[in-house]
Each structure stands twice: as C-alpha cells, then as structure tokens.
Amino acid sequence: MDCEAARAQLADRLTGTLTPDAAAALEQHLASCDACARDAQDARGMWSALADIPPMPPDSAAMRARFDTIVETKTTSYAWWATYGLQAAAAIVLLAAGFLVGRQTSPAPVADPAIAELREELRATRQMVSLSLLQQQSASERLRGITYTTQIERPDSALVTALLDTLMHDPDSNVRLRTIDALKRFADRENVRRAAVNALAEPTSAPLVQIALIDFLVEANDRNAVTSLRHVADDAMTDKAVRAHAKWGLQQIG
Amino acid sequence: MRAVRDGDVSRLGVLFERYHLALFDFLSRMTGNAGVAEDLVQDVFVRVLKYRATFRDEGRFETWIYRIARNARVDYFKSRRPTESIEDAALDIPEPGAGPAEAIQREREMARLRRALLLLRDDKRELIVLARYRAMRHEQIADMLGIEVGAVKVRLHRAVQELRQIFLELPEEGAKWTAKPRVRNLQIV
C-alpha cells in the first residue's frame, strides 16, 4: 500500500468502518511510514477530542408547541383552498367571460370606472389563484401557477416574493426553470437580480438551472453577478458546462 | 412519510418526534446557536409539509430530510444582512465555569475546540458533524451531497486535519475569538 492509498482510508479508520483485511494492510503501512503514521495519529487525536463537545440542550417542548401551531395553521390553510379553490377558479372564469362579453357587446370603448374596477378585481383574483397554485404539492400545478403569473399585468410584491421563494426553494428543476423565465420581466428589480445571484451560488442547483440563471444575469447585465460568476467558473466541483457558461457570462458582462 | 405524502398530515407529528432532536443537534452544531437551530428545525418541517409530494419511496427519508435541513440552513444565512458578522450572531459558546483547575482547563480546551469547529469552512464542518455526531455512514453522506464515497472519505480526513490546524492556531487560554481572516469562511458572514 502506498501513501495515497493509505490516506484514502484514514477516514474509514476514524469512523471504524474498515474491513479487518483493509485495517491490517493500513496498519502495516503506518508501521513503515512515519509521515502517514503521524497524520493518522493527529487525526485520531482530534477525532477523539471532538467527542468532548457536548450537544446543546434543546427546548423540546417549545419546539413541539411551535410545530403544532404551524401544522394547525397550514392544514387550515390547505383545507380553505381545498374548499374554496375551485370556487375562486370558477369566479375567474365568470369574471373573464363577463368582461369579454361586455367588451364584445359594448358599442365603443368607454372609460367606465366599473370596468376598471372589474379589471382590478380580475387581476387580484388571478393573483390569488397564482399564489395558491404556487403552494401546491404537484409540480405541474406549480408550473400552472407560474404561467398564470405571466398573465397578470401589474403583480404586486407578494407575487414576486412568491416567485423568488419558488426560485430558491422549489425542489423541481422544471419549476425553477419556468420561474426564471417568469422573473425576466422583473429583472430591473434589484431584489430579483440578487435572488438570481444567490440561487446561482446554491450548491444544490441543477446545471440546467444554473445555466438559465447565468443567461438571466447576462440579459440583465448585472455587474453585481461578476463575483458569483467568477466563483462558479473557478469551482472545480461545478459541472463543466456550467463553468464554461459562467466564463462566457463573464465575458458578456465584462 | 408515505402517509404524510399521501395526505395524512396528522402523521407529521410522528416524524417530528422521531427526527427533531437529531436535526436540532445537526443544526446547532452547524450554526453554534441553539435559538437559530430551533428556528431552522421548524423551517425544516414546514418544508417537509410543503414539499412532501416530492418524496420518493426509493429514497431514504433520513437523507431527504437532512437535505432539506442543509438547504434551510443555507437559505437562512443567505437572508441575513451581508454585514452581519459572527460576533453579532450570539454564539452559544459557554464561558468556562469555576471549579478545580484541571476541570477549568478541560472546559477551556473544549470551548476552544468548539470555536475551531465553527471557524472551519462550512462544507468541511458539515462533513465532520454528520460523520462524528450524527454517525452517518460515508455512503449516506455521499448520497446526500451527491458526490462519490471516495470523495467523502478524502474530504473528511482533510477536514479533520484542517480543524486540528485551526485549533492549534487559536489562542490557548480564555481568549475571545479574534481570528478575523477566517471569519469569511463562515456562512454567517
């Protein structure tokens, strides 16, 4: 056994997961190699000392109480949507139909405050349904929610925040990709660009998502993204295609 | 978890009882702050509820929930003010108490080691916490991090070596932490 092979097994030696044969071979090497033996001894000393750090005492009762409150709130909220979600969707359809019929039958466009009010109501309902869909467990429902957001003319900050939350936390790469597209029209907002930079640095982001984020940041010409792009381009652990794309992005922002 | 995923949210309480202490231990050792760890445990279960449909039978639940915990922690520190330093984060590192000299010395060494662990780069500290305190097998860690088992072993060993180096560089006696250059390695910054 050479030094490199021995060092690859020192972690197993620490955790006691070496097979008897491997352990014997390693000990034989350590007996003949001072450098590896010193390395192994230092590591074992530190490993053993780590056991002296006691766990922090948890406040289990308080955690349970908070947990129960959260579950109660969430389940109530789910129940509300299960009951009224369909009605809200039906309301949208009726509102939209009424709006369209009204526009068709109206002889000439008039600046009617009632229509403006109706339009505002439609926008608010659409937004409400979008927010609801973004919370759904099914990825296809969340995708529908994102598509819905693109049809809202003046979404308020709650919807943008929900999209950012989806960008950061959604476990489904397709949903995140669609979210990036939906966020493009808000690229002039600093918090949106910042979230894109953060999502790019997120180690669990899929390569496709990272590439889409790089495109987004290049399109937004966000100079604040340079550091993150450089980090991605230089990070040996990052996917090769993503690294190459980050280099391209750096040239574009340049 | 299958029952929770299929709509029986009331069963989430069983999962909470089974995992909240382990998650608290992982998160408190990662953050050095019990209050933050408690908040993060709540966040983990909110996410379990939110993303329960994404759990797949073939995956191991423990690995899945730790993945969620990792993301929750990363997101938490990303959302902090960029200028917030580790000094502001109110680390729960107890001061050595009174007692026999030997006991005080031992407590000081332990506090120093705890500081060294918190100064270690985040990904390296995570490997040590998972392998040492959560007794997670290298294979499971590799699965969770999406890397090869061999890479876990090599990185773990290097992390222990680096921890030792930081530990030896820290002032020995009752000194407050002043190792500014390494602060940037922490996500808290």
XYZ file of N, CA, C and O in Angstrom, chain B residues 68-145:
312
model
N -33.060 18.671 3.227
C -33.920 19.835 3.472
C -33.293 20.710 4.554
O -33.262 21.939 4.447
N -32.767 20.073 5.587
C -32.147 20.832 6.686
C -30.942 21.630 6.184
O -30.742 22.787 6.570
N -30.165 21.030 5.318
C -28.994 21.738 4.762
C -29.450 22.974 3.993
O -28.911 24.060 4.149
N -30.463 22.779 3.156
C -30.951 23.911 2.359
C -31.537 25.002 3.252
O -31.336 26.192 2.993
N -32.258 24.573 4.281
C -32.873 25.556 5.182
C -31.784 26.402 5.845
O -31.905 27.627 5.969
N -30.716 25.761 6.247
C -29.623 26.490 6.905
C -28.936 27.447 5.932
O -28.686 28.608 6.253
N -28.659 26.947 4.732
C -28.002 27.803 3.730
C -28.883 29.027 3.429
O -28.409 30.162 3.416
N -30.178 28.780 3.252
C -31.092 29.889 2.934
C -31.172 30.879 4.097
O -31.260 32.078 3.889
N -31.172 30.341 5.306
C -31.265 31.223 6.479
C -30.102 32.211 6.485
O -30.290 33.411 6.659
N -28.905 31.707 6.266
C -27.750 32.604 6.352
C -27.623 33.494 5.115
O -27.047 34.569 5.188
N -28.191 33.035 4.013
C -28.191 33.903 2.828
C -29.078 35.113 3.049
O -28.843 36.177 2.499
N -30.134 34.906 3.824
C -31.079 36.000 4.000
C -30.639 36.984 5.090
O -31.287 37.986 5.324
N -29.531 36.676 5.784
C -29.035 37.628 6.814
C -28.415 38.822 6.138
O -28.017 38.761 4.983
N -28.288 39.889 6.917
C -27.620 41.073 6.372
C -26.187 40.707 6.017
O -25.507 40.031 6.780
N -25.686 41.136 4.853
C -24.337 40.773 4.441
C -23.271 41.257 5.407
O -22.206 40.672 5.501
N -23.568 42.305 6.147
C -22.548 42.847 7.038
C -22.572 42.171 8.410
O -21.731 42.435 9.248
N -23.564 41.297 8.626
C -23.663 40.672 9.941
C -22.472 39.746 10.172
O -22.197 38.873 9.361
N -21.793 39.936 11.244
C -20.610 39.123 11.488
C -20.907 38.047 12.511
O -21.957 38.026 13.133
N -19.979 37.155 12.637
C -20.157 36.062 13.582
C -20.290 36.584 15.013
O -21.009 36.033 15.817
N -19.645 37.718 15.286
C -19.753 38.295 16.628
C -21.180 38.711 16.931
O -21.615 38.671 18.069
N -21.918 39.105 15.872
C -23.303 39.547 16.064
C -24.247 38.364 16.248
O -25.391 38.525 16.620
N -23.768 37.196 15.902
C -24.675 36.062 15.831
C -24.907 35.371 17.167
O -25.599 34.380 17.232
N -24.366 35.925 18.236
C -24.622 35.417 19.586
C -24.434 33.909 19.695
O -25.361 33.165 19.933
N -23.231 33.479 19.457
C -22.956 32.045 19.533
C -23.127 31.544 20.956
O -22.783 32.217 21.909
N -23.686 30.353 21.046
C -23.904 29.768 22.367
C -22.679 28.996 22.822
O -22.715 27.789 22.987
N -21.569 29.695 22.972
C -20.375 29.028 23.468
C -20.213 29.423 24.923
O -19.958 30.586 25.228
N -20.425 28.459 25.830
C -20.410 28.824 27.240
C -19.020 29.229 27.714
O -18.011 28.717 27.233
N -18.998 30.163 28.631
C -17.734 30.535 29.261
C -17.365 29.429 30.249
O -18.238 28.846 30.887
N -16.081 29.151 30.392
C -15.695 28.145 31.372
C -16.134 28.565 32.773
O -15.994 29.726 33.129
N -16.675 27.644 33.525
C -17.140 27.972 34.869
C -16.028 27.828 35.886
O -14.874 27.579 35.546
N -16.407 28.006 37.163
C -15.416 27.870 38.225
C -15.278 26.400 38.596
O -16.151 25.595 38.317
N -14.187 26.039 39.269
C -14.017 24.655 39.684
C -12.545 24.333 39.784
O -11.697 25.224 39.669
N -12.235 23.083 39.965
C -10.830 22.689 40.049
C -10.082 23.071 38.770
O -10.673 23.074 37.689
N -8.812 23.407 38.931
C -8.017 23.907 37.796
C -8.069 22.968 36.599
O -8.199 23.411 35.459
N -8.010 21.696 36.888
C -7.991 20.721 35.783
C -9.307 20.747 34.994
O -9.318 20.711 33.761
N -10.398 20.856 35.752
C -11.709 20.886 35.101
C -11.860 22.155 34.276
O -12.407 22.125 33.161
N -11.366 23.274 34.813
C -11.450 24.549 34.075
C -10.646 24.441 32.791
O -11.090 24.862 31.725
N -9.452 23.865 32.912
C -8.599 23.719 31.732
C -9.294 22.863 30.670
O -9.274 23.179 29.486
N -9.935 21.802 31.123
C -10.616 20.906 30.189
C -11.766 21.641 29.487
O -11.962 21.525 28.290
N -12.490 22.428 30.290
C -13.602 23.189 29.705
C -13.085 24.203 28.695
O -13.709 24.426 27.647
N -11.956 24.810 29.008
C -11.385 25.803 28.089
C -10.969 25.154 26.770
O -11.193 25.705 25.696
N -10.392 23.988 26.895
C -9.968 23.271 25.680
C -11.173 22.897 24.823
O -11.149 22.981 23.602
N -12.226 22.501 25.535
C -13.443 22.109 24.812
C -14.055 23.331 24.112
O -14.488 23.255 22.954
N -14.067 24.468 24.820
C -14.607 25.705 24.224
C -13.756 26.119 23.023
O -14.273 26.578 22.000
N -12.463 25.926 23.164
C -11.547 26.281 22.066
C -11.803 25.385 20.849
O -11.815 25.842 19.710
N -12.030 24.109 21.132
C -12.295 23.184 20.033
C -13.630 23.518 19.364
O -13.770 23.459 18.147
N -14.597 23.905 20.181
C -15.906 24.283 19.624
C -15.747 25.501 18.702
O -16.330 25.572 17.630
N -14.921 26.440 19.149
C -14.672 27.629 18.309
C -13.969 27.226 17.011
O -14.292 27.715 15.941
N -13.003 26.335 17.167
C -12.258 25.892 15.977
C -13.211 25.258 14.973
O -13.125 25.504 13.772
N -14.141 24.464 15.493
C -15.103 23.797 14.609
C -15.965 24.824 13.879
O -16.254 24.684 12.686
N -16.338 25.892 14.591
C -17.167 26.922 13.951
C -16.370 27.763 12.965
O -16.938 28.397 12.080
N -15.051 27.782 13.129
C -14.214 28.532 12.190
C -13.894 27.737 10.930
O -13.463 28.291 9.930
N -14.114 26.453 11.033
C -13.850 25.595 9.871
C -14.834 25.935 8.754
O -15.975 26.299 9.028
N -14.364 25.816 7.518
C -15.262 26.149 6.407
C -16.522 25.291 6.471
O -16.465 24.144 6.888
N -17.589 25.908 6.058
C -18.908 25.315 6.213
C -19.048 23.868 5.719
O -19.566 23.002 6.422
N -18.603 23.615 4.496
C -18.776 22.279 3.927
C -17.938 21.246 4.674
O -18.314 20.089 4.803
N -16.805 21.701 5.212
C -15.946 20.766 5.949
C -16.540 20.479 7.333
O -16.512 19.351 7.808
N -17.062 21.541 7.957
C -17.706 21.340 9.261
C -18.891 20.379 9.114
O -19.122 19.521 9.963
N -19.589 20.523 8.037
C -20.757 19.678 7.803
C -20.363 18.193 7.738
O -21.021 17.334 8.331
N -19.265 17.914 7.059
C -18.812 16.523 6.960
C -18.491 15.958 8.341
O -18.856 14.838 8.677
N -17.797 16.770 9.129
C -17.425 16.300 10.466
C -18.663 16.102 11.339
O -18.800 15.088 12.034
N -19.580 17.053 11.272
C -20.791 16.947 12.107
C -21.591 15.700 11.719
O -22.046 14.948 12.588
N -21.729 15.470 10.434
C -22.522 14.312 10.001
C -21.850 12.992 10.378
O -22.495 12.067 10.855
N -20.543 12.936 10.150
C -19.846 11.660 10.397
C -19.601 11.429 11.885
O -19.733 10.309 12.374
N -19.264 12.515 12.616
C -18.860 12.326 14.013
C -20.054 12.326 14.960
O -20.157 11.477 15.840
N -20.933 13.313 14.763
C -22.019 13.467 15.744
C -23.321 12.787 15.317
O -24.111 12.395 16.156
N -23.539 12.704 14.033
C -24.762 12.037 13.576
C -24.458 10.600 13.164
O -25.369 9.881 12.731
N -23.185 10.201 13.280
C -22.761 8.826 12.959
C -23.303 8.358 11.611
O -23.748 7.217 11.448
N -23.289 9.264 10.656
C -23.817 8.908 9.341
C -22.730 8.193 8.545
O -21.567 8.602 8.563
N -23.124 7.153 7.854
C -22.141 6.393 7.073
C -21.672 7.212 5.876
O -22.407 8.052 5.362
N -20.445 6.906 5.440
C -19.887 7.667 4.313
C -20.781 7.562 3.070
O -20.946 8.519 2.328
N -21.363 6.378 2.884
C -22.215 6.165 1.705
C -23.434 7.086 1.747
O -23.845 7.650 0.739
N -23.991 7.215 2.951
C -25.192 8.054 3.082
C -24.848 9.540 2.893
O -25.602 10.293 2.277
N -23.685 9.919 3.424
C -23.245 11.306 3.248
C -23.040 11.586 1.761
O -23.448 12.633 1.242
N -22.408 10.624 1.084
C -22.152 10.787 -0.355
C -23.472 10.939 -1.106
O -23.612 11.797 -1.986
N -24.450 10.136 -0.725
C -25.758 10.203 -1.373
C -26.394 11.575 -1.136
O -26.951 12.195 -2.039
N -26.275 12.048 0.093
C -26.885 13.332 0.437
C -26.214 14.491 -0.307
O -26.875 15.410 -0.779
N -24.900 14.433 -0.397
C -24.177 15.547 -1.020
C -24.062 15.388 -2.532
O -23.610 16.305 -3.218
